[in-house]
Coordinates of C-alpha atoms in Angstrom, one line a residue:
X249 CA 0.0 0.0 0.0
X250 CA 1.3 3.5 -1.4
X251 CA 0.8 4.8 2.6
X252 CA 2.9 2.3 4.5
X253 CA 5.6 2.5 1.9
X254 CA 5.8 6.3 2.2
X255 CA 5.6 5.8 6.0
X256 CA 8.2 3.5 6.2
X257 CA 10.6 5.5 3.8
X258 CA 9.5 8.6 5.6
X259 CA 10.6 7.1 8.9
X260 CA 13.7 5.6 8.0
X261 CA 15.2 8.6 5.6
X262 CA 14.4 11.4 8.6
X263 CA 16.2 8.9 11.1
X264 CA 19.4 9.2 8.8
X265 CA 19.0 12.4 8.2
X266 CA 18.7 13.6 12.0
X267 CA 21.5 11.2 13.2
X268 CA 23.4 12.9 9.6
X269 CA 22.9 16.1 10.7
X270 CA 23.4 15.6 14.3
X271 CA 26.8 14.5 13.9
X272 CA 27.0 17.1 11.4
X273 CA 26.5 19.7 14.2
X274 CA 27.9 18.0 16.8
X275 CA 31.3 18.2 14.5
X276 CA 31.1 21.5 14.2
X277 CA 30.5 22.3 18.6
X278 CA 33.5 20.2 18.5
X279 CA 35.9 22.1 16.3
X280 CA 34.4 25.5 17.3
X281 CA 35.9 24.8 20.5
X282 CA 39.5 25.2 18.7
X283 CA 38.6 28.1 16.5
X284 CA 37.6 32.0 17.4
X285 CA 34.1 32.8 16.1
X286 CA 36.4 34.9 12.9
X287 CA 37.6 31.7 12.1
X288 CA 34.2 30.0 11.6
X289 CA 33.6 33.3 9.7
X290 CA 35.9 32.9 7.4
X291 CA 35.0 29.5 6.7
X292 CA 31.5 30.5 6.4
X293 CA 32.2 33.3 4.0
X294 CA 33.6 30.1 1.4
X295 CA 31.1 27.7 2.4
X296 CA 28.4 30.7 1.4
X297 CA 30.0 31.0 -2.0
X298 CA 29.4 27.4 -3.2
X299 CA 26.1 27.8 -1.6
X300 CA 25.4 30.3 -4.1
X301 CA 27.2 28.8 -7.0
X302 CA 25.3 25.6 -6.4
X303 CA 22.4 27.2 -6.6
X304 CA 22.8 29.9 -9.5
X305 CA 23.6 26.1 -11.2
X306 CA 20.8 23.8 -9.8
X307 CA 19.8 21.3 -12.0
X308 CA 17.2 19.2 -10.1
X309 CA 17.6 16.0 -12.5
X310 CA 15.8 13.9 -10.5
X311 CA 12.5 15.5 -9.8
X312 CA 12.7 15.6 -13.4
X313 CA 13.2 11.9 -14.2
X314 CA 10.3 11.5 -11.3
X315 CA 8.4 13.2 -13.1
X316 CA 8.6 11.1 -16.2
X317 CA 6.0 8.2 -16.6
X318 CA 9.0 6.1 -18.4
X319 CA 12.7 6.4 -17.6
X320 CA 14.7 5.5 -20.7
X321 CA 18.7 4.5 -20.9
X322 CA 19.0 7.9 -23.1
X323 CA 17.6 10.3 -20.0
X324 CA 19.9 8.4 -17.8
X325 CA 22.5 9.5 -19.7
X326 CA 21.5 12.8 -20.2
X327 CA 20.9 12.9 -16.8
X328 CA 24.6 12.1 -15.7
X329 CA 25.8 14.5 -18.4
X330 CA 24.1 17.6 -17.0
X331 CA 25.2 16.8 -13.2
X332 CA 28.4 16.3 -14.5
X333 CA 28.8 19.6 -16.4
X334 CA 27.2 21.4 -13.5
X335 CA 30.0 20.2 -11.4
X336 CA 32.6 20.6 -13.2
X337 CA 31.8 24.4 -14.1
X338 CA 30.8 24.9 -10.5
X339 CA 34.3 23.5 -9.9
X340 CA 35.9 26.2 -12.3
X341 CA 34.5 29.2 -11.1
X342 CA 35.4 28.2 -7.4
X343 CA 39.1 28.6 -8.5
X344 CA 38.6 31.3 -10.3
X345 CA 36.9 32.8 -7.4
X346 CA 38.8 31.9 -5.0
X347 CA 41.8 35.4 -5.2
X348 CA 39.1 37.6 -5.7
X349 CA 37.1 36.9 -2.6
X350 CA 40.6 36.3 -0.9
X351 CA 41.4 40.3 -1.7
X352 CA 37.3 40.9 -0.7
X353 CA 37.9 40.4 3.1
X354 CA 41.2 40.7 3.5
X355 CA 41.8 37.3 4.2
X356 CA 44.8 35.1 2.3
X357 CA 43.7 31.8 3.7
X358 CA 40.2 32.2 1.5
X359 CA 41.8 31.2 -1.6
X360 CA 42.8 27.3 -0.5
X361 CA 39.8 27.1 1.2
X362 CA 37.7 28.0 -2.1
X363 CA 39.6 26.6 -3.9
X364 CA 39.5 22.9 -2.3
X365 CA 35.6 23.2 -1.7
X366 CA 35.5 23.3 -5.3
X367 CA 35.6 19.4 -4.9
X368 CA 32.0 18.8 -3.2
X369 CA 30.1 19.9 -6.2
X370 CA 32.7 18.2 -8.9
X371 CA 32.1 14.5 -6.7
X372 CA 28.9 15.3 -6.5
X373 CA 28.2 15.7 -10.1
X374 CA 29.9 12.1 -10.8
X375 CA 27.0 9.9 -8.2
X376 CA 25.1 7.2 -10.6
X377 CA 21.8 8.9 -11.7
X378 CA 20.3 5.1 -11.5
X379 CA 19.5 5.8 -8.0
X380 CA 16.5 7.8 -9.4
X381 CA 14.8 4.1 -9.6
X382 CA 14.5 4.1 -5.6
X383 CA 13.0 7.2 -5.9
X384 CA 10.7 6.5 -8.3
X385 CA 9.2 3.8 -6.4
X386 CA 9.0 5.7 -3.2
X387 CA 11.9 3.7 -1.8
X388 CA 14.5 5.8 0.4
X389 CA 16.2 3.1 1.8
X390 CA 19.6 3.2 0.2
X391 CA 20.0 6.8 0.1
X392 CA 19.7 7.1 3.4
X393 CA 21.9 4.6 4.4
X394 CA 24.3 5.7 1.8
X395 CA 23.8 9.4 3.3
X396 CA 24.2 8.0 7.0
X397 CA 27.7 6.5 6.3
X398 CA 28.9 9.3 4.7
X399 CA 28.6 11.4 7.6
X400 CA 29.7 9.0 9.8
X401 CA 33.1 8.8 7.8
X402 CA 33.2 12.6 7.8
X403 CA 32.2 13.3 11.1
X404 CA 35.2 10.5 12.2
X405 CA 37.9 12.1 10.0
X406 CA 36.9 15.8 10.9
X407 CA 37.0 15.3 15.1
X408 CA 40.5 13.2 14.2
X409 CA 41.6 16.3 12.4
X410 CA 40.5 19.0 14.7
X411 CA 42.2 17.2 17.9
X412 CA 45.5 16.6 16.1
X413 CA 45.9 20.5 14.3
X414 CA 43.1 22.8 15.6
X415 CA 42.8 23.9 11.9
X416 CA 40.0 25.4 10.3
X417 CA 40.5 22.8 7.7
X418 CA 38.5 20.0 10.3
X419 CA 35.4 22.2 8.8
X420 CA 36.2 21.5 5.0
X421 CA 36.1 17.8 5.9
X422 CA 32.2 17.9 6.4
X423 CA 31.7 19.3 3.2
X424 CA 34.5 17.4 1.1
X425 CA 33.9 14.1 2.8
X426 CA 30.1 13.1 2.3
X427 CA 30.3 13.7 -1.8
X428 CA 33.1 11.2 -1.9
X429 CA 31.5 8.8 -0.1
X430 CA 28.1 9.3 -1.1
X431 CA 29.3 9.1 -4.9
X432 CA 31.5 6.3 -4.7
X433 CA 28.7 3.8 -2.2
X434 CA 26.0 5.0 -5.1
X435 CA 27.8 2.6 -8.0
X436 CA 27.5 -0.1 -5.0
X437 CA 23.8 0.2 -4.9
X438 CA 22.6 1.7 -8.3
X439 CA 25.7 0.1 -11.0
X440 CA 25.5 2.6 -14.1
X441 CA 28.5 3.0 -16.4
X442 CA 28.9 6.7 -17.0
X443 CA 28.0 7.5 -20.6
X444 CA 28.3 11.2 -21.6
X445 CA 25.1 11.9 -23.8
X446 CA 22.7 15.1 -24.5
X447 CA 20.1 13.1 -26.0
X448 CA 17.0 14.1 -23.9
X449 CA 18.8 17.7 -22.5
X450 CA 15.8 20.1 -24.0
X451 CA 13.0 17.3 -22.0
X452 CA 14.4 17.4 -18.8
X453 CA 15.9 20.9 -18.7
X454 CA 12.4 21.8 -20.0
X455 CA 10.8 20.7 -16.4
X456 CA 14.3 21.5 -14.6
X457 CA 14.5 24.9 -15.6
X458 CA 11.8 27.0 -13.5
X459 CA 13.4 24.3 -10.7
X460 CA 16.8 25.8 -11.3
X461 CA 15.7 29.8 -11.0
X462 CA 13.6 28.9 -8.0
X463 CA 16.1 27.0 -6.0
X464 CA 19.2 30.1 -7.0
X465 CA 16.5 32.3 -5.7
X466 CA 16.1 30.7 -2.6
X467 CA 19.4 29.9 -2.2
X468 CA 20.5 34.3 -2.7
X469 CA 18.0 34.8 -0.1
X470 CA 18.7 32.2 2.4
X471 CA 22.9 32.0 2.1
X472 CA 23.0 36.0 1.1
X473 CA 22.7 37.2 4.0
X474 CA 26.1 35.6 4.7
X475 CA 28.0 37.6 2.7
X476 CA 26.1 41.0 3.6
X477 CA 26.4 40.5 7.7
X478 CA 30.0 39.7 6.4
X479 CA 30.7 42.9 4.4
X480 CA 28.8 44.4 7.3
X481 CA 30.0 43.5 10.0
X482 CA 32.8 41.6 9.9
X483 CA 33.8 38.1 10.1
X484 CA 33.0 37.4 14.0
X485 CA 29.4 38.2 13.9
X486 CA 29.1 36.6 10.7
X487 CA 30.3 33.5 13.2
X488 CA 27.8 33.8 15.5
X489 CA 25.5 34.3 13.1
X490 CA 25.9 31.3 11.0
X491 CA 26.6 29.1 14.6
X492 CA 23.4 30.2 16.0
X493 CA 21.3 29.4 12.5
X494 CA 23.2 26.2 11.9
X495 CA 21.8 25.1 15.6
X496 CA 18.6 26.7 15.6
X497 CA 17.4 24.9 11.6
X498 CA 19.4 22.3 10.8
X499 CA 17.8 19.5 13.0
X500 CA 14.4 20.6 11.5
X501 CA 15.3 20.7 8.2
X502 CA 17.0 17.3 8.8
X503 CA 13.8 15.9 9.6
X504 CA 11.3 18.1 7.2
X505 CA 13.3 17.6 4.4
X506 CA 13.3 13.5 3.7
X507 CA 9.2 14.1 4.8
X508 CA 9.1 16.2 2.2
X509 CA 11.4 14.5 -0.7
X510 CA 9.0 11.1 0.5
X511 CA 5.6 13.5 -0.3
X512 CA 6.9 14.5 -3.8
X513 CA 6.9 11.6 -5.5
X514 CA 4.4 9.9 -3.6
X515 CA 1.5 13.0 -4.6
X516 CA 2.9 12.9 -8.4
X517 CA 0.6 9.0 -8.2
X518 CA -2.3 11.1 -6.8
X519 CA -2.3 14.7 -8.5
X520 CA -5.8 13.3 -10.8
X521 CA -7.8 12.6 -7.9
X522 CA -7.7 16.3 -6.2
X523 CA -9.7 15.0 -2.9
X524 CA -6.8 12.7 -2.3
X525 CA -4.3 15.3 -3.4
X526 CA -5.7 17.8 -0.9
X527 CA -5.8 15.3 2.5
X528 CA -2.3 13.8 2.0
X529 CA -0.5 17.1 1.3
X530 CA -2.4 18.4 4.5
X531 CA -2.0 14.8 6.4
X532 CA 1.8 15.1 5.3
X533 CA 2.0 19.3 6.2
X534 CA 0.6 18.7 9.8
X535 CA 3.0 14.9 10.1
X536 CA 6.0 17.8 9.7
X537 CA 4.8 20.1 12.0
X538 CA 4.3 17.7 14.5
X539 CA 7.7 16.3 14.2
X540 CA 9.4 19.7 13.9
X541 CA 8.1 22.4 15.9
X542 CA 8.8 20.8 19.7
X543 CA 12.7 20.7 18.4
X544 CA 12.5 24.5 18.0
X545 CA 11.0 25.4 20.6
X546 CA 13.1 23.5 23.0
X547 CA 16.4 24.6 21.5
X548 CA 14.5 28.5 22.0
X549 CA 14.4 27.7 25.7
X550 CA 17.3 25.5 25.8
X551 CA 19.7 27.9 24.1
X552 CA 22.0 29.0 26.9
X553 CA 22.5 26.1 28.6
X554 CA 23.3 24.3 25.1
X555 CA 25.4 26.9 24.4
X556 CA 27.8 27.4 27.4
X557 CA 27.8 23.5 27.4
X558 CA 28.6 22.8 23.9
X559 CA 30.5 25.6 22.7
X560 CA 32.0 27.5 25.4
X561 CA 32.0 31.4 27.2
X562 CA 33.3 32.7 24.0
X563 CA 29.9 31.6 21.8
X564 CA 27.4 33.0 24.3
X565 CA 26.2 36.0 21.7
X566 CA 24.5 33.0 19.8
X567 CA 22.1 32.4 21.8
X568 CA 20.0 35.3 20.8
X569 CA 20.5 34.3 17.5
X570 CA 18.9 30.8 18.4
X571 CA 16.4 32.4 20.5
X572 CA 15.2 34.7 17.9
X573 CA 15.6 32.3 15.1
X574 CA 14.2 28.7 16.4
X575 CA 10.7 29.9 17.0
X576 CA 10.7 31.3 13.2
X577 CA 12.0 28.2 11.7
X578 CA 8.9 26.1 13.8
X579 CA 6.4 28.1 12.1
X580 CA 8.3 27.5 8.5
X581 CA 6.9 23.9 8.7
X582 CA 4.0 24.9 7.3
X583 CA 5.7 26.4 4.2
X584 CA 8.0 23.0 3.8
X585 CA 5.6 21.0 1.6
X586 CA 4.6 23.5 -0.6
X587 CA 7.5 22.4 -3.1
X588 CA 6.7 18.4 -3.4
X589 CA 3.1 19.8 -4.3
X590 CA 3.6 22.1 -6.5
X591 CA 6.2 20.0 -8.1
X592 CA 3.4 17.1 -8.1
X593 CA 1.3 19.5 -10.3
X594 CA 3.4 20.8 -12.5
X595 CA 3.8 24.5 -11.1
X596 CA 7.1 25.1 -10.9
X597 CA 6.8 29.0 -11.9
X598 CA 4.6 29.3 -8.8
X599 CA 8.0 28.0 -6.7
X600 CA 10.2 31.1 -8.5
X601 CA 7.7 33.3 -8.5
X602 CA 7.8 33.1 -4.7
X603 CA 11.3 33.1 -4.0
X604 CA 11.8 36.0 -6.4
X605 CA 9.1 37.8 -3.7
X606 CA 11.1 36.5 -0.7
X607 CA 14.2 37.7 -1.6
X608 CA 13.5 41.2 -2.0
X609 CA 11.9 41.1 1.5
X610 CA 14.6 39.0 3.1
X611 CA 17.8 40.9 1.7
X612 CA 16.4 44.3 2.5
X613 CA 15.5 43.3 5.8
X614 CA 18.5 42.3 6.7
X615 CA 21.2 44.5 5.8
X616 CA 19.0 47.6 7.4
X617 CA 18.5 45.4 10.4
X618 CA 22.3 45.0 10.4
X619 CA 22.9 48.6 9.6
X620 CA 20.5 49.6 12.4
X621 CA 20.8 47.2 15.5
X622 CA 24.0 45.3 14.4
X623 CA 23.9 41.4 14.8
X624 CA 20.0 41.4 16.4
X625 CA 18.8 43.6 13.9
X626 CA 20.1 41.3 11.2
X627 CA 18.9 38.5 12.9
X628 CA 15.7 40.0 13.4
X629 CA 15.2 40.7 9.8
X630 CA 16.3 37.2 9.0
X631 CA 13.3 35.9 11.2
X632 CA 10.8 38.8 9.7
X633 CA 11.7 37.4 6.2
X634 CA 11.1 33.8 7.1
X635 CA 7.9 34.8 8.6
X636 CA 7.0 36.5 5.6
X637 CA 7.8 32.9 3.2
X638 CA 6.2 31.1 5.2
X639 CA 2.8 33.3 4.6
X640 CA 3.6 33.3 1.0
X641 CA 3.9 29.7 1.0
X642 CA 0.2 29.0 2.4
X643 CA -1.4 31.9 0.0
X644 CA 0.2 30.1 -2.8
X645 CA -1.2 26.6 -1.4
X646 CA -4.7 28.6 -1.2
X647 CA -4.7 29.6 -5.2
X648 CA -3.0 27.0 -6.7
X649 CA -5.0 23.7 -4.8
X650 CA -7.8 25.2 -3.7
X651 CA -6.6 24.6 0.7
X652 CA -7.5 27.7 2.7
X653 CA -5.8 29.0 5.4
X654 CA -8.4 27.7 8.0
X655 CA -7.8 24.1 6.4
X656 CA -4.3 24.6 6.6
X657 CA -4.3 25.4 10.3
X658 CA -7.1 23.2 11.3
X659 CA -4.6 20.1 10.8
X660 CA -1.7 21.9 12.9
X661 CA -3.2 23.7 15.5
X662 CA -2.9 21.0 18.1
X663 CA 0.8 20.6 17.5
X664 CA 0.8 24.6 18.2
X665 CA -1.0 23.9 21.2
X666 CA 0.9 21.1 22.4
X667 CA 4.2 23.0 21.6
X668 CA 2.3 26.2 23.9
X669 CA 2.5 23.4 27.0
X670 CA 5.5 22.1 26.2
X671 CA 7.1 25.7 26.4
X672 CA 5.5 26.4 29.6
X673 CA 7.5 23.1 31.5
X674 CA 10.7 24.3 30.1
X675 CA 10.7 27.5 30.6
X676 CA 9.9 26.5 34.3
X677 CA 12.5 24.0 33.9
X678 CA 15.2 26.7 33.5
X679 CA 15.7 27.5 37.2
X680 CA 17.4 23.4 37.7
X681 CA 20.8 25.0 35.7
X682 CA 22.8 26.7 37.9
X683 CA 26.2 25.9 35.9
X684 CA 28.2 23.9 38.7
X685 CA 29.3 20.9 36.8
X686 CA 29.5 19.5 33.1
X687 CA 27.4 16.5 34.4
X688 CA 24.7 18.0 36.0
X689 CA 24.0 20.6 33.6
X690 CA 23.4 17.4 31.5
X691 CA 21.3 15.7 33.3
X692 CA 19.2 18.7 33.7
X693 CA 18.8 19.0 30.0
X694 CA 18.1 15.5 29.2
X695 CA 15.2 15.7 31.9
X696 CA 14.0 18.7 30.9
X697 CA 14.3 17.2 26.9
X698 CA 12.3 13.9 28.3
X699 CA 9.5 15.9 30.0
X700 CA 9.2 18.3 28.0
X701 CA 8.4 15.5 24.8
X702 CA 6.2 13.6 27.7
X703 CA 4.2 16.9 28.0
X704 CA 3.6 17.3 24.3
X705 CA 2.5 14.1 23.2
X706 CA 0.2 13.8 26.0
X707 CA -0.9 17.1 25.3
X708 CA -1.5 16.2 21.3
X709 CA -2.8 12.7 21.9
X710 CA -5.4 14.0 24.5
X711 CA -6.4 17.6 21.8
X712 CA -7.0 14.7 19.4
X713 CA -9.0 12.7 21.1
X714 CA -10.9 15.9 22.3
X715 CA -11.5 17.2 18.9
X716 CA -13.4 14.3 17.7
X717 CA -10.0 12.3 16.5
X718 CA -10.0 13.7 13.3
X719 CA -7.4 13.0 10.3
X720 CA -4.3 14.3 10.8
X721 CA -0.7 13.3 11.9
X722 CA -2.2 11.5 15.0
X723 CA -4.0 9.6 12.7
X724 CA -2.2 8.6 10.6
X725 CA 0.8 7.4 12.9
X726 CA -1.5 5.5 14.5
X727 CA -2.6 3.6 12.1
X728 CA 1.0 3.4 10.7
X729 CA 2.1 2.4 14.3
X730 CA -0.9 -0.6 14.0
X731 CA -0.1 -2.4 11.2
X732 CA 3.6 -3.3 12.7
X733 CA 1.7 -5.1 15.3
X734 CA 1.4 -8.6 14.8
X735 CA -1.8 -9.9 13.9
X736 CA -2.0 -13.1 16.3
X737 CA -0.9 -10.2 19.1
X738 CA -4.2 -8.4 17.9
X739 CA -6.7 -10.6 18.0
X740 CA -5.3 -11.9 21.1
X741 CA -5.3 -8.0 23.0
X742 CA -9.2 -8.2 21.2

């Protein structure tokens, strides 16, 4: 059945992803502790620019080839061909950039650092496009065990690094690694032998195209804002900055996103029967929300604590960031799906059409609130403008299938309300740190964590069960969570 499979590939790719991205960040506490906050800067500042460049090039060949009701050996090719042009020129223009930026900010050690980053995109332009047939068939098995031992290896080679030199270089290892290992464990799983063809280019570039724009778009005004609080003011804020963001989004896009990737290919089946489009886009919109927004909220009222345990004295101006920033990026749950349905229906314009809109509210917003307040007022205008997408997202999800805003919030409002409960324990649970030892302030966290999660499933179960048990991500776990019981232990408990 098309449900369990995207529940079971739902569940499995956000587990890899979390336990990815976890080690991911729990690298980077790690070397922080060796660098000054203009270190990570400066790292940042070539980390942004193939951000950019990866965007300005995006060619999304596989939601393309998902797209397609037949994959033949000739889009295959083609396929491979684009993502290995892409990387390859992405490649190029890192080196080229590399001096220039170098002379930008004053900084010598910018141009190996470019340079060498150059790599990710080059490896990652090589992987075997057969793994597209997983995809296809809703199966995200291998690459999320694929993606899993990737960042094992690279979270493994960076902490080796970072304890023997205390270089900066410990951070290119979590972007250098994964591509290598990704791409060479993807010819284990998906055998192709490269074949450089541009039979089929005008098909999929066709589809990819509006992709492409839409995802550069998103990418200027989500990574942008790196180089302006850069330029503006300096590379130590641009440090906290990109610390505090990195902690306060990353474990919620580690989850969202494989929900979301799962619900793309999964509504493309469905997009003729609009009833059934409708419920699983709002069944899926309110299964992210649920799973996303008690993350932020307790890294919002966490943040100190998390801070002076896991980076030090000399981070504590990120926690604002986090504060300000978490609470922002649980309400951008509801704008996550909007891609994998609009995608489903063949809309891509409406997807650069709105990240056109959000980046000229996001980059204005955030070099006045830089030039204004400093580091808050950037921040603050970073949380404005994701407010403001967010909003977008559901008046785009209104026009183009027909879901109002009532319907949108009728399916989330209990996680909301759960999330409003959960808040109130931990902000009570705040006076237990008083900052004495390493293992208590722990152990205070990990209780505080445990109740807090206690307090918000109860919380959602029991608004469920209030409201009439309606459809929704309750639901639909539920009945998930049902059919891995055994049937002989059913009838028996019966």
């Amino acid at each position: 059945m098309l449900a369990n499979k995207v529940f079971r590939s739902s569940a499995i790719f956000a587990s890899a992803r979390l336990i990815g991205r976890g080690l991911d960040i729990l690298a980077a506490l790690v070397i922080a502790r060796f660098l000054t906050p203009a270190d990570f800067g400066m790292v940042m500042i070539a980390l942004a620019t193939l951000m950019v460049l990866e965007a300005a090039t995006e060619l999304p060949i596989v939601d393309a080839l998902i797209r397609e009701k037949e994959v033949r050996p000739g889009d295959v090719d083609t396929g491979f061909t684009l993502s290995f042009l892409r990387g390859t020129i992405i490649a190029s223009i890192m080196l080229a950039l590399s001096v220039p930026i170098s002379i930008l900010y004053d900084d010598p050690r910018l141009v190996l650092l470019i340079a060498l980053l150059g790599l990710a995109p080059f490896l990652t332009g090589l992987r075997s496009p057969m793994m597209v047939m997983f995809a296809r068939e809703v199966n995200y098995v291998p690459t999320a065990t694929i993606d899993l031992i990737a960042r094992i290896a690279s979270f493994a080679t960076a902490i080796v690094i970072a304890w023997q030199t205390g270089s900066y270089f410990s951070l290119l290892v979590v972007s250098i690694m994964p591509p290598l290992v990704i791409t060479s464990l993807t010819y284990l799983w998906a055998p192709y032998r490269p074949r450089l063809s541009l039979e089929n280019w005008s098909r999929l570039l066709s589809f990819a195209g509006w992709m492409s724009i839409s995802r550069a778009l998103a990418t200027m005004s989500q990574e942008g804002d790196r180089f302006l609080i850069g330029g503006v003011l300096g590379k130590a804020p641009l440090g906290f900055f990109s610390m505090g963001r990195s902690v306060a989004t990353t474990a919620s896009w580690a989850i969202g996103m494989p929900l979301v990737s799962v619900m793309y290919p999964s509504l493309v089946k469905i997009r003729e029967n609009t009833a059934r489009l409708q419920q699983s886009y709002l069944r899926g919109q309110s299964m992210v929300a649920a799973a996303i927004m008690p993350i932020s909220v307790f890294l919002m009222l966490m943040a100190e604590p998390l801070v002076r345990l896991g980076l030090g004295e000399q981070w504590l101006e990120v926690v604002p960031v986090i504060q300000i920033l978490a609470p922002a990026s649980a309400l951008a749950t509801l704008a996550m799906p909007t891609q994998a349905l609009l995608l489903a229906l063949e809309k891509p314009r409406q997807l650069a059409k709105r990240e056109m809109l959000a980046a000229l509210v996001a980059i204005p917003a955030v070099v006045l609130g830089a030039m204004t307040f400093g580091l808050i007022g950037a921040v603050i205008g970073r949380a404005l403008a994701n407010l403001f997408h967010t909003a977008l997202s559901m008046e785009i999800i209104v026009r183009v299938a027909g879901i109002s805003w009532r319907r949108q919030f009728l399916f989330v409002w209990r996680s909301i309300a759960a999330n409003g409960a959960m808040a109130l324990f931990l902000f009570e649970s705040l006076s237990w740190f008083r900052y004495s030892s390493i293992a208590g302030e722990l152990a205070a966290i990990a209780l505080a964590g445990i109740g807090g999660l206690a307090i918000y499933g109860v919380t959602h179960i029991v608004l469920w069960i209030l409201s009439g048990r309606p459809a929704g991500a309750e639901e639909f776990i539920i009945e998930r969570l049902s059919t891995l019981v055994p049937p002989r232990l059913a009838r028996s408990s019966n």
